[in-house]
Phi, psi and omega in degrees: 000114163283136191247115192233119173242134187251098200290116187285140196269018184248026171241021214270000215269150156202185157265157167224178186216116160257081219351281152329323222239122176209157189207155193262121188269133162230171170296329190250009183176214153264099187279174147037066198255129175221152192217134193065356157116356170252134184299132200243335169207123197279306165262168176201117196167168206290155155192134179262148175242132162267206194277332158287030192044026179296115190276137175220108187281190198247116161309081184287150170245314163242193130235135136258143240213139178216111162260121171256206204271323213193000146208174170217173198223183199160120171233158184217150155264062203213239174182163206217126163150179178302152200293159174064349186248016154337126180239165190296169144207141169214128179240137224248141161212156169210149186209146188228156157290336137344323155093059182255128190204122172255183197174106153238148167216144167203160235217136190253138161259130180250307135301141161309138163181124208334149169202136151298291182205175180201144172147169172297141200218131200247105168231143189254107158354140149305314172319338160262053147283130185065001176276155163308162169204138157279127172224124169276144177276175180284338150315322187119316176285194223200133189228149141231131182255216172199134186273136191299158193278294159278121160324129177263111173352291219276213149269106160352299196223107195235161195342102187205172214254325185227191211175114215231145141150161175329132131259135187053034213002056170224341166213150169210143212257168202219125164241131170232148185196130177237175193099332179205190167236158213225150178215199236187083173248146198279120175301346200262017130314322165281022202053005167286144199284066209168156186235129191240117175250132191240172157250172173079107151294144191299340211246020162255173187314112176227156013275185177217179196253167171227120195305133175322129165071345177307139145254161195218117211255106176240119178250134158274130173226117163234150180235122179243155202193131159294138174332159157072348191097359154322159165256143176257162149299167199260113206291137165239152168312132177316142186235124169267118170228175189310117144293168189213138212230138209189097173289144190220213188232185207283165218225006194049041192244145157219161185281127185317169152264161224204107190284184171204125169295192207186108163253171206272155192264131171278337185270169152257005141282282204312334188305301182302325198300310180312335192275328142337324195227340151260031165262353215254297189218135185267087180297156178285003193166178155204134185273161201193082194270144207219158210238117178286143180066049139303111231273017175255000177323324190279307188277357172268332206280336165290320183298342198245348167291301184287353178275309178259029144297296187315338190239338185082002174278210180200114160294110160327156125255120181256106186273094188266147210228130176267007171035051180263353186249189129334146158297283209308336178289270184354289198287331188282312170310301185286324175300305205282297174324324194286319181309289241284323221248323175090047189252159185199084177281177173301327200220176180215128197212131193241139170202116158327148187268346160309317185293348182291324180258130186256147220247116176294109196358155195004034154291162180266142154313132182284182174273150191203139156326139163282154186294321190272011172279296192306326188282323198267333163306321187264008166247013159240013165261292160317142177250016161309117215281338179210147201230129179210173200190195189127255186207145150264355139281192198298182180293324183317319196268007173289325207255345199246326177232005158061072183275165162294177201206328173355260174350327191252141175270344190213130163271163181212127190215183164229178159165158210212137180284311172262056172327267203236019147211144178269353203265127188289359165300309200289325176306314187295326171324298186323329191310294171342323212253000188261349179272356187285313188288315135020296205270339160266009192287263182332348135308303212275334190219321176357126009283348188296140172307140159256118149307165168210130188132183344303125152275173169184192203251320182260180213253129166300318178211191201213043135032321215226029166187170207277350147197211200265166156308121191272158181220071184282358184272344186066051195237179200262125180223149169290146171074033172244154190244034168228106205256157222240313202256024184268343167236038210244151162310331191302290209308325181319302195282008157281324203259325169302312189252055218202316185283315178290301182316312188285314165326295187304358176220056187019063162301125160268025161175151181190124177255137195222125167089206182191146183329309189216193200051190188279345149285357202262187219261325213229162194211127171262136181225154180331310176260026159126217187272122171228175149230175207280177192301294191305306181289329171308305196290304197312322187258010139265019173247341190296355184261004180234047184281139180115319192303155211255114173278165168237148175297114233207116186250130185233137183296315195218172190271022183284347203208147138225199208203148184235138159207159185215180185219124184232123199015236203277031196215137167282119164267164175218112148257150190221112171274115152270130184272008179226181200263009174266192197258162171188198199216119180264114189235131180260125201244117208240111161003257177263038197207151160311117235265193177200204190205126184228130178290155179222123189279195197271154176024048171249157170241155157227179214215098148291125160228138182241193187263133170269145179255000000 
């Protein structure tokens, strides 16, 4: 029997089914597209990159929606792009029990208008890491690759039209695409949970214009099948059941110490808000970025000498050298301010000011002093006891320019979820994607420590445009560095799981947020300073950096979970990552296992007796 929904559009998510094969309707495509019950592809949908690379997803105006016994059809309407430069988009979708699925779209210009890039975009599970894959070209021949295992800088798989291989050695799936030519970057640089095949190669001109009234036609095709000649099963909409959390014993992992960024107050109301809100909450550090030869220099380094003697912390300094001198002259400038102010930080994390911005495939690197001139110049300038360097942007440009590290007692880095979706699926996903960067940071520089901050859900800087995104709309969007959920439960229960990846995979340190602003901790209210959901968790975990993790196993990615050892007591905190309420049953060494209610994005906080 067909069920044909003329769809309310502030409603659109649902499940669908083709017999094997079912996926989850969004606005601009499909997520969590699955056959047999394995994820095969997660998402497939629209995107417009404007010339800041800002993602502008599709705005349905209708759906119509046909679920039969054993297929659906899905049509959408809507439009996508920046306010006045809006392009039409109509999008097509068909699925058979066959495990047959087409995706068409195509995009009408109504306006002329600047682009990066615009078109269908495909993310490939984590779960095909390391798998083989046949990839057809764009010429038409057939190559084998292997999807990288340690993130790969650059693109993987560059123009080519289709795509063959396993999941799970259990279904295998065969992808084809026209309309362009399509190449392939592995995404968990940005920490997305995902290898993302895109159209338009990176390496032709952008931004480029797309012509008044031009149209533009793209199909997506999959064909899926059990591996070997199996029969699959018959696909159901996903069922929320209990995860189950499985405690262990401590594994020799500890918990880090664990920051909070700080930016210098221009005001003296600000001054009191900071003095207000570390009264509130106590970091385990505070990261605090400062520009050599800022002619305000003196006066940031006093102010940051009397703040943490008054608070008691140890200060980062993250030092950006605009490398208009000699490293060693800079670096000679910033030591003598630093005297005159009587500051001494814990550390040093060093970047060319060039490096706040990143350089894209086959682009040129600007000019810059080599890092390791610059890294061995600041250990003979500074009485820091450590100098560390790497990037103050994301992990991508860490991974992209690789310094030499002799020199450095610490590598360094960030990342932000919403590079290139905003949507709390996509965010809460990035969790997933963090022991991937974890284990190649440590390919890459072992034995050196990795910092990791200050992160946050909203974007600290914009790496790859002239600045972050404004939300005067309150909307959840990308690349903005005012997130909509930063004083919201979402962000806590992000941030739990955002501190157990990196930690359980030996982070020396990790800093998140910042004090105040619209990334910060602390919220002024009629009755003073108080903190958000997120500054509530951070200033219970900051007095127990050093403490002994237990080892911690999670069933399904519904939860994630911290456990530590403090003298005779266990603590536990537990993120339920999605928004509905659910039930968490915990499974204990040596103990009776139990079970705790979880509100939609909530956390609890256990302590039991260690055994």
């Amino acid at each position: 029997m067909a069920v044909t929904t003329d769809c309310d559009v502030s409603s659109l998510q649902r499940d669908l089914r083709a017999g094997a094969l079912c996926a989850c309707l969004d606005d601009n495509g499909l997520r969590n597209i699955c056959y047999d019950g394995h994820e095969i592809v997660r998402a497939v949908y629209f995107a417009m990159r404007d010339e800041s690379w800002q993602t502008y997803g599709v705005r349905a105006n209708s759906h119509l929606v046909d679920q039969h016994e054993d297929a659906f059809q899905v049509r959408i309407e809507g439009t996508a792009g920046p306010q006045g430069h809006e392009l039409a988009i109509s999008i097509s979708i068909d699925a058979s029990a066959d495990g047959l699925l087409r995706l068409d779209v195509t995009t009408t210009v109504r306006q002329a208008v600047l682009t990066n890039r615009i078109g269908i975009v495909v993310l490939h599970p984590l779960a095909v890491s390391g798998n083989r894959v046949t990839v057809t070209t764009s010429a038409g021949d057939t190559t084998e690759g292997v999807f990288p295992v340690l993130i790969d800088p650059y693109q993987p798989f560059m123009s080519f039209i289709g795509l063959r291989h396993d999941v799970a050695n259990a279904v295998s799936v065969d992808i084809q695409l026209s309309g362009d030519v399509f190449e392939m970057e592995d995404q968990r640089n940005w920490s997305d949970a995902s290898y993302k095949t895109y159209s338009r190669p990176i390496g032709l001109p952008w931004p480029y214009t797309l012509d008044k009234d031009s149209v533009h036609v793209q199909t997506f095709r999959l064909a899926a099948h059990a591996a070997f000649g199996g029969n699959a099963l018959t696909a159901s909409p996903n069922t929320r059941t209990a995860a189950h959390i499985r405690f262990g014993s401590a594994g020799g992992a500890r918990l880090p110490p664990l920051g909070l960024g700080l930016a210098v107050p221009a005001t003296g109301d600000q001054h009191a808000h900071h003095g207000a809100a570390l009264a509130v909450v106590k970091p385990g550090y505070a990261v605090v970025r400062a520009h050599a030869g800022d002619p305000a220099s003196d006066h940031t380094f006093s102010w940051l000498t009397a703040l943490a003697a008054a608070n008691e912390f140890p200060v980062v300094l993250e030092l950006v050298l605009p490398c208009l001198d000699a490293p060693r002259i800079e670096l000679d400038r910033v030591q003598a301010s630093m005297k005159r102010a009587g500051f001494t930080p814990e550390a040093i994390m060093l970047s060319p000011a060039v490096d706040l911005k990143g350089v894209l495939p086959g682009s040129a690197w600007p000019a810059c002093p080599p890092l390791h001139e610059i890294y061995a110049a600041a250990q003979q300038v500074f009485d820091t006891p450590l100098i560390g360097g790497g990037t103050l942007a994301f992990f991508t440009e860490l991974n992209r320019k690789r310094p030499k590290s002799a020199s450095l007692d610490f590598i360094g880095f960030t990342t932000c979820p919403i590079v290139h979706a905003a949507d709390d699926v996509s965010v809460m996903q990035t969790l997933a994607c963090l022991p991937h960067i974890a284990r190649s940071v440590r390919a890459l520089f072992a034995p050196l420590p990795y910092w990791v901050g200050p992160s946050s859900i909203a974007a600290r800087m914009n790496p790859y445009g002239a600045d972050t995104a404004h939300n005067p709309a309150r909307e959840k969007i990308s690349l903005t560095h005012d997130d909509v959920r930063q004083f919201a439960p979402f962000a806590a229960a992000w941030a739990l799981g955002y501190i157990a990846a990196f930690a359980a995979h030996g982070a020396g340190r990790i800093a998140l947020s910042e004090l105040t602003g619209p990334r910060g901790v602390t919220m002024i209210t009629d009755g003073g300073t108080r903190l958000s959901p997120l500054g509530e968790l951070l200033g219970a975990l900051y007095p127990f950096a050093g403490c002994p993790l237990l080892d911690v196993e999670i069933e399904r990615d519904r939860f994630a979970a911290l456990a530590l050892i403090s003298g005779n007591d266990c603590h536990v905190w537990i993120a339920n990552l999605h928004p509905e309420p659910a039930t968490c049953t915990i499974a204990w060494v040596s103990r009776p296992g139990e079970s705790v209610e979880m509100a939609g994005y909530g956390l609890a906080y256990i302590v039991r007796e260690a055994n």
